[in-house]
PDB file of C-alpha atoms in Angstrom:
ATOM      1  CA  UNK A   1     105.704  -7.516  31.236  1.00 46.00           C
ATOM      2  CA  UNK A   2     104.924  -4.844  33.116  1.00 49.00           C
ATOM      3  CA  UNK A   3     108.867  -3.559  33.979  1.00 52.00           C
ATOM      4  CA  UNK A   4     109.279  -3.860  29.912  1.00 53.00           C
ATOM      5  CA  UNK A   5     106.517  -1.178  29.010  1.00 53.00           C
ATOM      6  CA  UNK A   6     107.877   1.699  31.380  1.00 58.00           C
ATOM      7  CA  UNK A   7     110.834   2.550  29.457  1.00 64.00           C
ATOM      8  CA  UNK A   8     108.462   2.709  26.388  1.00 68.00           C
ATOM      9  CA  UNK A   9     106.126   4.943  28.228  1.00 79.00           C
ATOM     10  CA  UNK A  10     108.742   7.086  29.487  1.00 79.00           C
ATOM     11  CA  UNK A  11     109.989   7.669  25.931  1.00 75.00           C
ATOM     12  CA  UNK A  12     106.803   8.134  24.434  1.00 74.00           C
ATOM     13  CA  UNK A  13     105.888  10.842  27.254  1.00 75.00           C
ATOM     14  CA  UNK A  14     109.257  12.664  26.151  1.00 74.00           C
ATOM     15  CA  UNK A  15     108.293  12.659  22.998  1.00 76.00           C
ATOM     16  CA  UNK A  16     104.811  14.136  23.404  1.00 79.00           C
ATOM     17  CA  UNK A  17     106.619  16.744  25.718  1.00 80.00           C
ATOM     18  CA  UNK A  18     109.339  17.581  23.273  1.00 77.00           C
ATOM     19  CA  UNK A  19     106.601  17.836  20.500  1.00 82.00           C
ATOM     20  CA  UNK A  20     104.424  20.338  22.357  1.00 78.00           C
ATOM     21  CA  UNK A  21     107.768  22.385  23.283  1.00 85.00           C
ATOM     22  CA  UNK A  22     108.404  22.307  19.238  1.00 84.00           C
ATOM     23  CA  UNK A  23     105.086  23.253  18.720  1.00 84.00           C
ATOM     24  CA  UNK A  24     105.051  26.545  21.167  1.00 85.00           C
ATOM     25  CA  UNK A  25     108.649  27.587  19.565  1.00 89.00           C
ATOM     26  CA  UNK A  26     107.294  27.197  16.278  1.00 85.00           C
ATOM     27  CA  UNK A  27     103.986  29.129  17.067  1.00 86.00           C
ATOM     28  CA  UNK A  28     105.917  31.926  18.766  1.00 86.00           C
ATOM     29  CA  UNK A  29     108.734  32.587  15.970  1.00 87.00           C
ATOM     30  CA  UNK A  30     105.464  32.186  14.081  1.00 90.00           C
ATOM     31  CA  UNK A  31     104.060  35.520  15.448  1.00 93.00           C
ATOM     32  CA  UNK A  32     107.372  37.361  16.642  1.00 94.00           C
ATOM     33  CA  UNK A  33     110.014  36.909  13.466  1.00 95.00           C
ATOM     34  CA  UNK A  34     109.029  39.327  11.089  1.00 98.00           C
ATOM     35  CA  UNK A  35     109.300  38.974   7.378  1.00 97.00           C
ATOM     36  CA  UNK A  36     109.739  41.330   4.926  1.00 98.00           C
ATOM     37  CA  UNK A  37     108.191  40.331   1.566  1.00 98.00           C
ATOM     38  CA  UNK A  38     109.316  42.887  -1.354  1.00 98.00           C
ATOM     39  CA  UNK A  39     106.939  43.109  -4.460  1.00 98.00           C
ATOM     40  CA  UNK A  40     106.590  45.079  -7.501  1.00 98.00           C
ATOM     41  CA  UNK A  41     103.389  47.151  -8.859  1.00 98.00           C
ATOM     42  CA  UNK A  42     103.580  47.955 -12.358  1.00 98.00           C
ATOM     43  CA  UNK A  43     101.568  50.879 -14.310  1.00 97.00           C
ATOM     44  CA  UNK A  44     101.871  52.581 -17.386  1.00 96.00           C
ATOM     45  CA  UNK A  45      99.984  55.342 -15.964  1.00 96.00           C
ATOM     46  CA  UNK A  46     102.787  56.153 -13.508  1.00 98.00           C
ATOM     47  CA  UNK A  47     104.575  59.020 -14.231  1.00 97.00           C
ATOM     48  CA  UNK A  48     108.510  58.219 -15.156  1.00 97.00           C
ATOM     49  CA  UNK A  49     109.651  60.461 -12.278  1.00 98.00           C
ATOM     50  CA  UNK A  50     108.213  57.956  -9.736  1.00 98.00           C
ATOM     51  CA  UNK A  51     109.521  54.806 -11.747  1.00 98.00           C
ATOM     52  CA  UNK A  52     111.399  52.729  -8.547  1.00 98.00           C
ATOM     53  CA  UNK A  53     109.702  54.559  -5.863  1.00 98.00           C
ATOM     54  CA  UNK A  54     109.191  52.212  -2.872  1.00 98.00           C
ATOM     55  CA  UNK A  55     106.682  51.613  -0.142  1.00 98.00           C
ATOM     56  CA  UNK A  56     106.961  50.203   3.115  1.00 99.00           C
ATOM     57  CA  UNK A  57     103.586  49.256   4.210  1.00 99.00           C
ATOM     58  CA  UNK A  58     102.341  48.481   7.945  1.00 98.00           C
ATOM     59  CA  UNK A  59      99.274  47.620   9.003  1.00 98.00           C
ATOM     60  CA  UNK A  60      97.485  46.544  11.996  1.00 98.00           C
ATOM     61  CA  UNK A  61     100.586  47.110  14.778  1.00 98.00           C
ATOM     62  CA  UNK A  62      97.500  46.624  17.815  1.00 97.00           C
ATOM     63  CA  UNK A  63      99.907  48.237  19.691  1.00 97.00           C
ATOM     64  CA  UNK A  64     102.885  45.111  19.060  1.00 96.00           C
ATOM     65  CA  UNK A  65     106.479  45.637  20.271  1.00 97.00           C
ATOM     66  CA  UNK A  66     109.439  43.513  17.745  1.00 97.00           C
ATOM     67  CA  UNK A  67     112.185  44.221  19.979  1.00 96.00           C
ATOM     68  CA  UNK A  68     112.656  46.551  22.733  1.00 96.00           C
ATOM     69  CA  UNK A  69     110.888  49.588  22.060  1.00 96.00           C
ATOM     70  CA  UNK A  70     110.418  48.129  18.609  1.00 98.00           C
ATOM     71  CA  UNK A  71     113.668  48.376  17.525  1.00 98.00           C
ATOM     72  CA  UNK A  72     113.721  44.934  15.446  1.00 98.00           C
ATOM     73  CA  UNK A  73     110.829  46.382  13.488  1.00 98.00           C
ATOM     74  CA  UNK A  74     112.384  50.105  12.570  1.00 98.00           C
ATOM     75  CA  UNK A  75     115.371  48.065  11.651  1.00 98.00           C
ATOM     76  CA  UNK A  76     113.366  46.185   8.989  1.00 98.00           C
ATOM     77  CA  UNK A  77     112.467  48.982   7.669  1.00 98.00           C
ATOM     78  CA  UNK A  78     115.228  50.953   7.750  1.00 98.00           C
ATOM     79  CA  UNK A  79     116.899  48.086   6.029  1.00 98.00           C
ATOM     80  CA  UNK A  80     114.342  48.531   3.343  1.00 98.00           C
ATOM     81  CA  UNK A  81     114.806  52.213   2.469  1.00 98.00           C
ATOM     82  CA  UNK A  82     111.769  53.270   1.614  1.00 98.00           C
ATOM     83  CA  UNK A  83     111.033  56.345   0.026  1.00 98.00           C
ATOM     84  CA  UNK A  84     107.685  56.393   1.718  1.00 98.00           C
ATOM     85  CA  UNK A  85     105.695  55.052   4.765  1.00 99.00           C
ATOM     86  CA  UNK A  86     101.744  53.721   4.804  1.00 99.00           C
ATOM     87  CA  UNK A  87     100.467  52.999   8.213  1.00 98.00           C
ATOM     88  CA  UNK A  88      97.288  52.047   7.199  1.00 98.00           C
ATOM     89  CA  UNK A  89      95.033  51.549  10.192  1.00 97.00           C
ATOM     90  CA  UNK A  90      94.849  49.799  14.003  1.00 98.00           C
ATOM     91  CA  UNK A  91      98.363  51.212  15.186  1.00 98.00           C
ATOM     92  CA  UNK A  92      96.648  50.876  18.307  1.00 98.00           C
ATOM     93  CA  UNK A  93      94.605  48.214  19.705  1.00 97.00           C
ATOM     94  CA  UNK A  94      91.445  48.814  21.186  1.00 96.00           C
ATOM     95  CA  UNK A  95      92.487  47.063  24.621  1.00 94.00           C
ATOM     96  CA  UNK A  96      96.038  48.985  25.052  1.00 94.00           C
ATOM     97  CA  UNK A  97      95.697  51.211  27.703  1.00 93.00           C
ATOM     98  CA  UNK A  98      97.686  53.667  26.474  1.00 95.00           C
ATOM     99  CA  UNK A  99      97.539  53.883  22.390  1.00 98.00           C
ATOM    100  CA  UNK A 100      98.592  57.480  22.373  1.00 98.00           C
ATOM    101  CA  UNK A 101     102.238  57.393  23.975  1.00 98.00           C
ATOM    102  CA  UNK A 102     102.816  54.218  21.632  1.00 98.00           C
ATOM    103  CA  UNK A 103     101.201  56.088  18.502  1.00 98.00           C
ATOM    104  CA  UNK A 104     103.720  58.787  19.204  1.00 98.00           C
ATOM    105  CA  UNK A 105     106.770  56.815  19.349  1.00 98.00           C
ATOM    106  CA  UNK A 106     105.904  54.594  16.373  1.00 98.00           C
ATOM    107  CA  UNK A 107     105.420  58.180  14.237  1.00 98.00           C
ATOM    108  CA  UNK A 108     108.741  59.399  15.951  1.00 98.00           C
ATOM    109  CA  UNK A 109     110.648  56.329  14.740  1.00 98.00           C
ATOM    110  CA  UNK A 110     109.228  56.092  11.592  1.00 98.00           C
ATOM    111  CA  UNK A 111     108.906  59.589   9.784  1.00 98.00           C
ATOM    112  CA  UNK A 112     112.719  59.626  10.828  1.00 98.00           C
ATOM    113  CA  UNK A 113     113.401  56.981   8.140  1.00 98.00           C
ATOM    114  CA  UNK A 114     111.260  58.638   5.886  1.00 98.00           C
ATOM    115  CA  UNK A 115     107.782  60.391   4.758  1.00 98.00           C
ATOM    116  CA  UNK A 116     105.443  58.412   6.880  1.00 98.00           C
ATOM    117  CA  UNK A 117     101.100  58.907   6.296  1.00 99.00           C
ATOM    118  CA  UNK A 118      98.563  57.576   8.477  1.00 98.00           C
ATOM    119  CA  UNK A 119      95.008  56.306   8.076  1.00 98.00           C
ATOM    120  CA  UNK A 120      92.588  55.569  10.975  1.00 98.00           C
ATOM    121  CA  UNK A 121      91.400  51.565  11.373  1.00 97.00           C
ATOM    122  CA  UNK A 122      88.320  50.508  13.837  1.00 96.00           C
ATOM    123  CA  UNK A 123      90.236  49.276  16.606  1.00 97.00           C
ATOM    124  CA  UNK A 124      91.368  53.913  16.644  1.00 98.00           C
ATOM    125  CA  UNK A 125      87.844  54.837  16.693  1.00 97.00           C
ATOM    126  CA  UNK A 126      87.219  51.925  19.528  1.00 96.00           C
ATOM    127  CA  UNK A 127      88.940  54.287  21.874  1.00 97.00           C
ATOM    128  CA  UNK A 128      86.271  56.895  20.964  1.00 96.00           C
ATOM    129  CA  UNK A 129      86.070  60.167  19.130  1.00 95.00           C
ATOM    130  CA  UNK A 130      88.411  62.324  21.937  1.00 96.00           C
ATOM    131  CA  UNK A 131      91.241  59.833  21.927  1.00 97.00           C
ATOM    132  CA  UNK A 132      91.042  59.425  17.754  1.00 97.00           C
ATOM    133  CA  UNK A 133      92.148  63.233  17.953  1.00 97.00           C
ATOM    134  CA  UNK A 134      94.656  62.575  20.078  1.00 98.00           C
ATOM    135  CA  UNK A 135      96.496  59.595  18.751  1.00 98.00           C
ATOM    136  CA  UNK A 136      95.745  62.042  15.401  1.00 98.00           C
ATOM    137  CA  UNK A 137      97.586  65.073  17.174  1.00 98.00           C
ATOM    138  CA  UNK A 138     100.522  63.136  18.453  1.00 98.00           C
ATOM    139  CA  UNK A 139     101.394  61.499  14.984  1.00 98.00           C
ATOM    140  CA  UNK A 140     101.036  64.900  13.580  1.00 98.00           C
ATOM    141  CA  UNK A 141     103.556  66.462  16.005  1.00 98.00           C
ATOM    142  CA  UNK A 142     105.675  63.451  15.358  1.00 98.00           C
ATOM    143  CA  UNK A 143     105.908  64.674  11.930  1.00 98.00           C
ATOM    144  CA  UNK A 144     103.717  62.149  10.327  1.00 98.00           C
ATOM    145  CA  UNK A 145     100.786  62.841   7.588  1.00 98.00           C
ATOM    146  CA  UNK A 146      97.146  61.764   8.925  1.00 98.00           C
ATOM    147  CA  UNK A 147      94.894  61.540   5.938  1.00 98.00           C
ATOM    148  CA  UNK A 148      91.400  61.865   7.040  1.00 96.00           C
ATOM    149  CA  UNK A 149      89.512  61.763   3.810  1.00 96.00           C
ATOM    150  CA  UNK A 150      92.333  64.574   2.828  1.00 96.00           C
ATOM    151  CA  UNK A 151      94.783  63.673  -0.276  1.00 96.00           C
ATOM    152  CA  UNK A 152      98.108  65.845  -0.494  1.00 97.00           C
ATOM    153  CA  UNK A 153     100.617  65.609  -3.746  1.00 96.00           C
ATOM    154  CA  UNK A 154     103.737  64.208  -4.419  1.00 97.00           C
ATOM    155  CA  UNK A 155     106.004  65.963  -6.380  1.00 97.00           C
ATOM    156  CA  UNK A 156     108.953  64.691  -8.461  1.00 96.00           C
ATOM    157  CA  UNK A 157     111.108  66.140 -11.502  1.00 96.00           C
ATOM    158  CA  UNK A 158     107.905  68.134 -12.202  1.00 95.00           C
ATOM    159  CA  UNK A 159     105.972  65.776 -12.155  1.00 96.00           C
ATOM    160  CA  UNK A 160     102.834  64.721  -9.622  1.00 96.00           C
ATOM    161  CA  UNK A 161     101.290  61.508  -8.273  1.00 97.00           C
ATOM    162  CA  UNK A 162      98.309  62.108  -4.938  1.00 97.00           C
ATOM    163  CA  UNK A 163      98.507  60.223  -2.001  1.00 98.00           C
ATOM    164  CA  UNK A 164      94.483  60.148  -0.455  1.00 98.00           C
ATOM    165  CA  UNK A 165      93.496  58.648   2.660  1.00 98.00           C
ATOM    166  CA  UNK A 166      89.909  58.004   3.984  1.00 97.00           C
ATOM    167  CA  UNK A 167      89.154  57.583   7.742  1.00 96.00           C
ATOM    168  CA  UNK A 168      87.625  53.958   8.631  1.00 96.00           C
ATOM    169  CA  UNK A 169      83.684  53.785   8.737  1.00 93.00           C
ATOM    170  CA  UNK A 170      83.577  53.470  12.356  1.00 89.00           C
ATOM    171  CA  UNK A 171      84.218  57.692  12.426  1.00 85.00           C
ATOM    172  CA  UNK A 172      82.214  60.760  12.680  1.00 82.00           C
ATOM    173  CA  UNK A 173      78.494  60.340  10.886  1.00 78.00           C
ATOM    174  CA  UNK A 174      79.191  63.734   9.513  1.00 80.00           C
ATOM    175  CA  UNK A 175      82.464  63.237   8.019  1.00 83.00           C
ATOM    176  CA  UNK A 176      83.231  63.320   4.606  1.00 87.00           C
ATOM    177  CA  UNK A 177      83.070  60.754   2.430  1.00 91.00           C
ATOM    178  CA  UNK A 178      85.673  58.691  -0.114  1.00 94.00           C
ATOM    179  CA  UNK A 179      83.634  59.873  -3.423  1.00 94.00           C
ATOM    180  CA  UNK A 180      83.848  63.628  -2.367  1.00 94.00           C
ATOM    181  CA  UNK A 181      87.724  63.028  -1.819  1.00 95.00           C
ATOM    182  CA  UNK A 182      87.617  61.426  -4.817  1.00 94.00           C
ATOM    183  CA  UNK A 183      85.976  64.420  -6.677  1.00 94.00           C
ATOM    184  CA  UNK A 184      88.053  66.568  -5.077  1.00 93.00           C
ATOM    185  CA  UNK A 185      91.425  64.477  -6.991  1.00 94.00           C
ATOM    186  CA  UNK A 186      89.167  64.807 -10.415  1.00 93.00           C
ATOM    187  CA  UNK A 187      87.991  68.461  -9.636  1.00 89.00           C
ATOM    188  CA  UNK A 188      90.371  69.943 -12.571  1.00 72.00           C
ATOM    189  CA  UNK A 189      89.486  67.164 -15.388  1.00 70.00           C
ATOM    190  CA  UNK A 190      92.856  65.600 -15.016  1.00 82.00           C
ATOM    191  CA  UNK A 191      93.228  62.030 -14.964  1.00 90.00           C
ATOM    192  CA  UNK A 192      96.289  61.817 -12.112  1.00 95.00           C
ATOM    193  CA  UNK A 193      97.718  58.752 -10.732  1.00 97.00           C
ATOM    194  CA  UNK A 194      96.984  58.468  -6.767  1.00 97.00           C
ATOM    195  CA  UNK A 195      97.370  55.817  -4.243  1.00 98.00           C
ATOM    196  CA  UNK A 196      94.405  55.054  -1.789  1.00 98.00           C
ATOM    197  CA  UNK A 197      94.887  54.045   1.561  1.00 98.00           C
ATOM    198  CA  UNK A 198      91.869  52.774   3.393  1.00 98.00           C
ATOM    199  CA  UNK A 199      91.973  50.351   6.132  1.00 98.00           C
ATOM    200  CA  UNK A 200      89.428  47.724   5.434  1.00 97.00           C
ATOM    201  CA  UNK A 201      90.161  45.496   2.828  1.00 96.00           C
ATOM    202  CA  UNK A 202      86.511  43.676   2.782  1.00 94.00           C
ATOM    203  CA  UNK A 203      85.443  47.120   1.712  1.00 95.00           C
ATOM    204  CA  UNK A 204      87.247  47.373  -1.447  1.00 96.00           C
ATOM    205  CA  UNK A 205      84.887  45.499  -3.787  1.00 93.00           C
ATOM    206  CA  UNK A 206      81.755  47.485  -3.796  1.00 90.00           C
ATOM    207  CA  UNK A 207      82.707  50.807  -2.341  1.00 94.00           C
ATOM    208  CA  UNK A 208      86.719  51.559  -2.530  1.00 96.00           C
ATOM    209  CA  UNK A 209      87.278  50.147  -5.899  1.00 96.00           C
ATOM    210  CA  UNK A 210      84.673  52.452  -7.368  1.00 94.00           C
ATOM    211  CA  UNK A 211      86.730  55.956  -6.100  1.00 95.00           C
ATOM    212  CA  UNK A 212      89.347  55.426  -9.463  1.00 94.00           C
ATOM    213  CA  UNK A 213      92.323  55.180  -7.634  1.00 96.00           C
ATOM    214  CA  UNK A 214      95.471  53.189  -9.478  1.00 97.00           C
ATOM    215  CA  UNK A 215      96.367  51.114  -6.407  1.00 98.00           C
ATOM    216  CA  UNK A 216      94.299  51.201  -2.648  1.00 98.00           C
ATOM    217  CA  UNK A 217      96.447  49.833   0.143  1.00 98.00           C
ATOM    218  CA  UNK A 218      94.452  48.168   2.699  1.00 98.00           C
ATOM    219  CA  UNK A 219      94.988  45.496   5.899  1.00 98.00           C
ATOM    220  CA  UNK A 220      92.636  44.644   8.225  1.00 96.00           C
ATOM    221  CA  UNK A 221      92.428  40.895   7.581  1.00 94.00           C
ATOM    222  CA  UNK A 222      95.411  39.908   9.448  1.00 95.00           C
ATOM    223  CA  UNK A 223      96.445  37.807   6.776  1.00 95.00           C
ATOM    224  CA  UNK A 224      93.201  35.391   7.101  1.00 93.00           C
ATOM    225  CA  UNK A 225      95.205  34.668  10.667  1.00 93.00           C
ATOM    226  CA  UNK A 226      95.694  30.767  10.199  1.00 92.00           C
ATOM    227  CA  UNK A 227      97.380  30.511   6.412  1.00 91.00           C
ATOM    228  CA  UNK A 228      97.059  27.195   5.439  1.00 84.00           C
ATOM    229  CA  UNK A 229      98.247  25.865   1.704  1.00 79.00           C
ATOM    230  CA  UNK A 230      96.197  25.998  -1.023  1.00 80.00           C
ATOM    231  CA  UNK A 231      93.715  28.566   0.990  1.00 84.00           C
ATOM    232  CA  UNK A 232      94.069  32.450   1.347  1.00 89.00           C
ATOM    233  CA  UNK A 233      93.327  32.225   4.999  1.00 90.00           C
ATOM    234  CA  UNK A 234      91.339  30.081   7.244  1.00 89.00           C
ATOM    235  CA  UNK A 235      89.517  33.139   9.031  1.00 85.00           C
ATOM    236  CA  UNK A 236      88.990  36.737   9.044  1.00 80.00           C
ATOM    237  CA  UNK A 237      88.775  39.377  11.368  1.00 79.00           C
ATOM    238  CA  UNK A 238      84.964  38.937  11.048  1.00 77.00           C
ATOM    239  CA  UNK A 239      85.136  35.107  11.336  1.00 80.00           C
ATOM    240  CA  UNK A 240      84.166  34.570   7.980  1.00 83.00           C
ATOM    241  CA  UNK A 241      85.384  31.498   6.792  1.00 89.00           C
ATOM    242  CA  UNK A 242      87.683  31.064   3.658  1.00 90.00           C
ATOM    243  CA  UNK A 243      88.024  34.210   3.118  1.00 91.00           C
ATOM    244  CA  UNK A 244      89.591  36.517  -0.013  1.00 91.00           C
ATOM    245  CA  UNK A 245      91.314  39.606  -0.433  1.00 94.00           C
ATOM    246  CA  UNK A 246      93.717  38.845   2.495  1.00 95.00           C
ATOM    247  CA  UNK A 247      97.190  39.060   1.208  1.00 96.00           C
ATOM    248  CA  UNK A 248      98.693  40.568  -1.488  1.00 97.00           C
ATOM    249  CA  UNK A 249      97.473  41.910  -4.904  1.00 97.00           C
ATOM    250  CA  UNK A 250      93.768  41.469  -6.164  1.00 96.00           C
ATOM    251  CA  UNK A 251      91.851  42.855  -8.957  1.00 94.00           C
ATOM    252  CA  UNK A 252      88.476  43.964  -7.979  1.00 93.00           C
ATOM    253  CA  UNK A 253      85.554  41.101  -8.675  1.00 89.00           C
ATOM    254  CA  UNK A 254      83.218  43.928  -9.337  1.00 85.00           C
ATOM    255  CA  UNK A 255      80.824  44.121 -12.768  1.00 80.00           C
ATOM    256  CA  UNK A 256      82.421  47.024 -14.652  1.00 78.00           C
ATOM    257  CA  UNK A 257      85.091  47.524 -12.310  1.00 78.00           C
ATOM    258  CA  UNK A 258      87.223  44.898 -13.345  1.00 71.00           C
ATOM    259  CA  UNK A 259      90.720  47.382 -13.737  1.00 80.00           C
ATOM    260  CA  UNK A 260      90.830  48.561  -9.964  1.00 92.00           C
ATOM    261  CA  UNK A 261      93.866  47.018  -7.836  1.00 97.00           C
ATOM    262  CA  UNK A 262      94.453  46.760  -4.023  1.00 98.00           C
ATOM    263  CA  UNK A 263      96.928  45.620  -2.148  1.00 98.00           C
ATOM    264  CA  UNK A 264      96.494  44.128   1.281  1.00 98.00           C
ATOM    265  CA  UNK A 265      99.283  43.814   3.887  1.00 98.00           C
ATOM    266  CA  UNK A 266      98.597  40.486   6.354  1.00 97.00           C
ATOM    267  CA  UNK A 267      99.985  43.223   9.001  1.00 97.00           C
ATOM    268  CA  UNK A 268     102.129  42.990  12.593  1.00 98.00           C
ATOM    269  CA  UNK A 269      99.635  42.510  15.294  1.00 96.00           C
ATOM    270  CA  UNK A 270      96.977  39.921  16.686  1.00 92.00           C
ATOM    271  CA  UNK A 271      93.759  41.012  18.431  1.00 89.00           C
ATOM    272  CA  UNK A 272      92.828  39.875  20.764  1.00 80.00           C
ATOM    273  CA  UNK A 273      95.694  38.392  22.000  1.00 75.00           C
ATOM    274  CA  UNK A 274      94.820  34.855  21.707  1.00 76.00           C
ATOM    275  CA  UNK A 275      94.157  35.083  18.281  1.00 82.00           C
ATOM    276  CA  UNK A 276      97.351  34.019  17.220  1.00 91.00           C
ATOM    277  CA  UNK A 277      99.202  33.394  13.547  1.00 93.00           C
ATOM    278  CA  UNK A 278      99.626  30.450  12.127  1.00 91.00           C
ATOM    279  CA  UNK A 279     101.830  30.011   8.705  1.00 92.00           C
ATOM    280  CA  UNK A 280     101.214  34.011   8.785  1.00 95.00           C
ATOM    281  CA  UNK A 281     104.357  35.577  10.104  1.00 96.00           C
ATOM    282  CA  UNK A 282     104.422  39.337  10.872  1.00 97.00           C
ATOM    283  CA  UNK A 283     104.481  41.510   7.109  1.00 98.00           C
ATOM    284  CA  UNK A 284     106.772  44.101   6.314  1.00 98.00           C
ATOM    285  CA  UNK A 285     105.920  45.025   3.326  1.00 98.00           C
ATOM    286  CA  UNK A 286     107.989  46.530   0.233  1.00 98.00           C
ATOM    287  CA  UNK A 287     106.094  47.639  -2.977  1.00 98.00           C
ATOM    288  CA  UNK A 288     108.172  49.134  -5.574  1.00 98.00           C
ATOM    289  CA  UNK A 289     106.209  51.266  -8.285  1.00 98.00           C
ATOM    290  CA  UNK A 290     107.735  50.847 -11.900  1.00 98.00           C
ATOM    291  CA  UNK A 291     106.663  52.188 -14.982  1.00 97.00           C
ATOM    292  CA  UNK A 292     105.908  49.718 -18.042  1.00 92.00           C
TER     293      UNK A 292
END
């Protein structure tokens, strides 16, 4: 009896083996192959000029490589051709010991392929105040916009759209805040369209939504980490459970602010380390504005 169960045993051991090996492939393509999901924001606000402009959106990098010296991930973007660039927040992880060299080469890389503007996450401020103007400096003299409660214009055919950006909470006390930048964008009576970027998406309803913006971009929630079906995440980045307002479009939930829009990338990176993706591959994200 006994010589008659080892052959079973030894298959069923190889089998337990070979599923764990599956399971480690699967759960690193899962969190190295990145995937670039194209989408489409439509607005008949939008002046006709910037009908078809395109958007890559990154978020939360925490200082990732896709490649060699991230050379998968320019290529994905490249690929793309985006007419803009949105970094919006935690390029750099708050454990990297060197975010600044690695901010400057990601701002190198990217305002090559095109217009490229940068808003500050926590994980930035993490490193302190000092090193925040630093990783700011280097992106700047990489040739890449840092919107720190600032908004510059876009101009097209004679036309103009704003571009506003607000630092993340975690900055200077002192520093001015989202409904002054707003103000400033409604200082002449106008009614413009402008595009917020602003790191945290769990601060759009309540606070972001308010500002009048036609489309925030946010990240932040890594996606809710673990994706599983029928749920928008298992987890956040603050380890609430279930949470919403992790990937993709959402209308604000808000009582009289029912028209606002964001749009939140599941981003590139993990932090910490072991908090690894599941269902929740690495976003590249494409959003084409259209008119209608």
């Amino acid at each position: 009896m006994a010589n008659r169960r080892r052959p079973r045993s030894r298959l069923h051991a190889v089998m337990r083996w070979g599923l764990l090996a599956l399971l480690i492939l699967f759960v690193y393509w899962d969190n190295t192959a990145l995937r670039t999901d194209s989408l489409t924001y439509t607005s008949t606000a939008l002046p006709a000029e910037f009908d078809g402009l395109r958007i890559v959106q990154l978020s939360d990098l925490h200082n990732r490589e896709f490649g060699e010296d991230n050379a998968r991930l320019y290529q994905a973007v490249e690929q793309a051709a985006p007419d803009l660039i949105f970094l919006t927040g935690d390029l750099v992880d708050e454990y990297a010991e060197a975010p600044v060299p690695y901010a400057r080469a990601v701002g190198e890389a990217l305002s090559a392929i095109a217009p490229t503007y940068f808003v500050t996450g926590n994980h930035e401020w993490a490193h302190g105040n000092a090193v925040v103007e630093e990783i700011k400096t280097a992106l700047r003299e990489a040739g890449v916009t840092v919107l720190s409660n600032q908004c510059v214009p876009l101009e097209r055919g004679g036309e103009t759209i704003f571009i506003a950006g607000v630092d993340d909470p975690n900055g200077y006390a002192d520093q001015r805040s989202p409904a002054d930048l707003a103000a400033e964008i409604y200082q002449n009576g106008a009614d413009p369209f402008w595009l917020l970027l602003a790191h945290r998406n769990n601060l759009f309803n309540g606070r972001y939504c308010r500002l009048g913006a036609d489309l925030t971009f946010s990240g932040h929630a890594h996606g809710g980490i673990w994706r599983l079906p029928f749920t928008d995440g298992l987890v956040d980045t603050n380890l609430h459970l279930l949470p919403s307002f992790t990937s993709g479009f959402y209308h604000c939930t808000d009582e009289d602010c029912e028209g606002a829009e964001v749009f939140v990338s599941r981003g590139l990176g993990n932090s910490p380390k072991w908090a690894f993706r599941l269902f929740n591959r690495p976003q590249v994200a494409v959003i084409t504005l259209k008119k209608g």
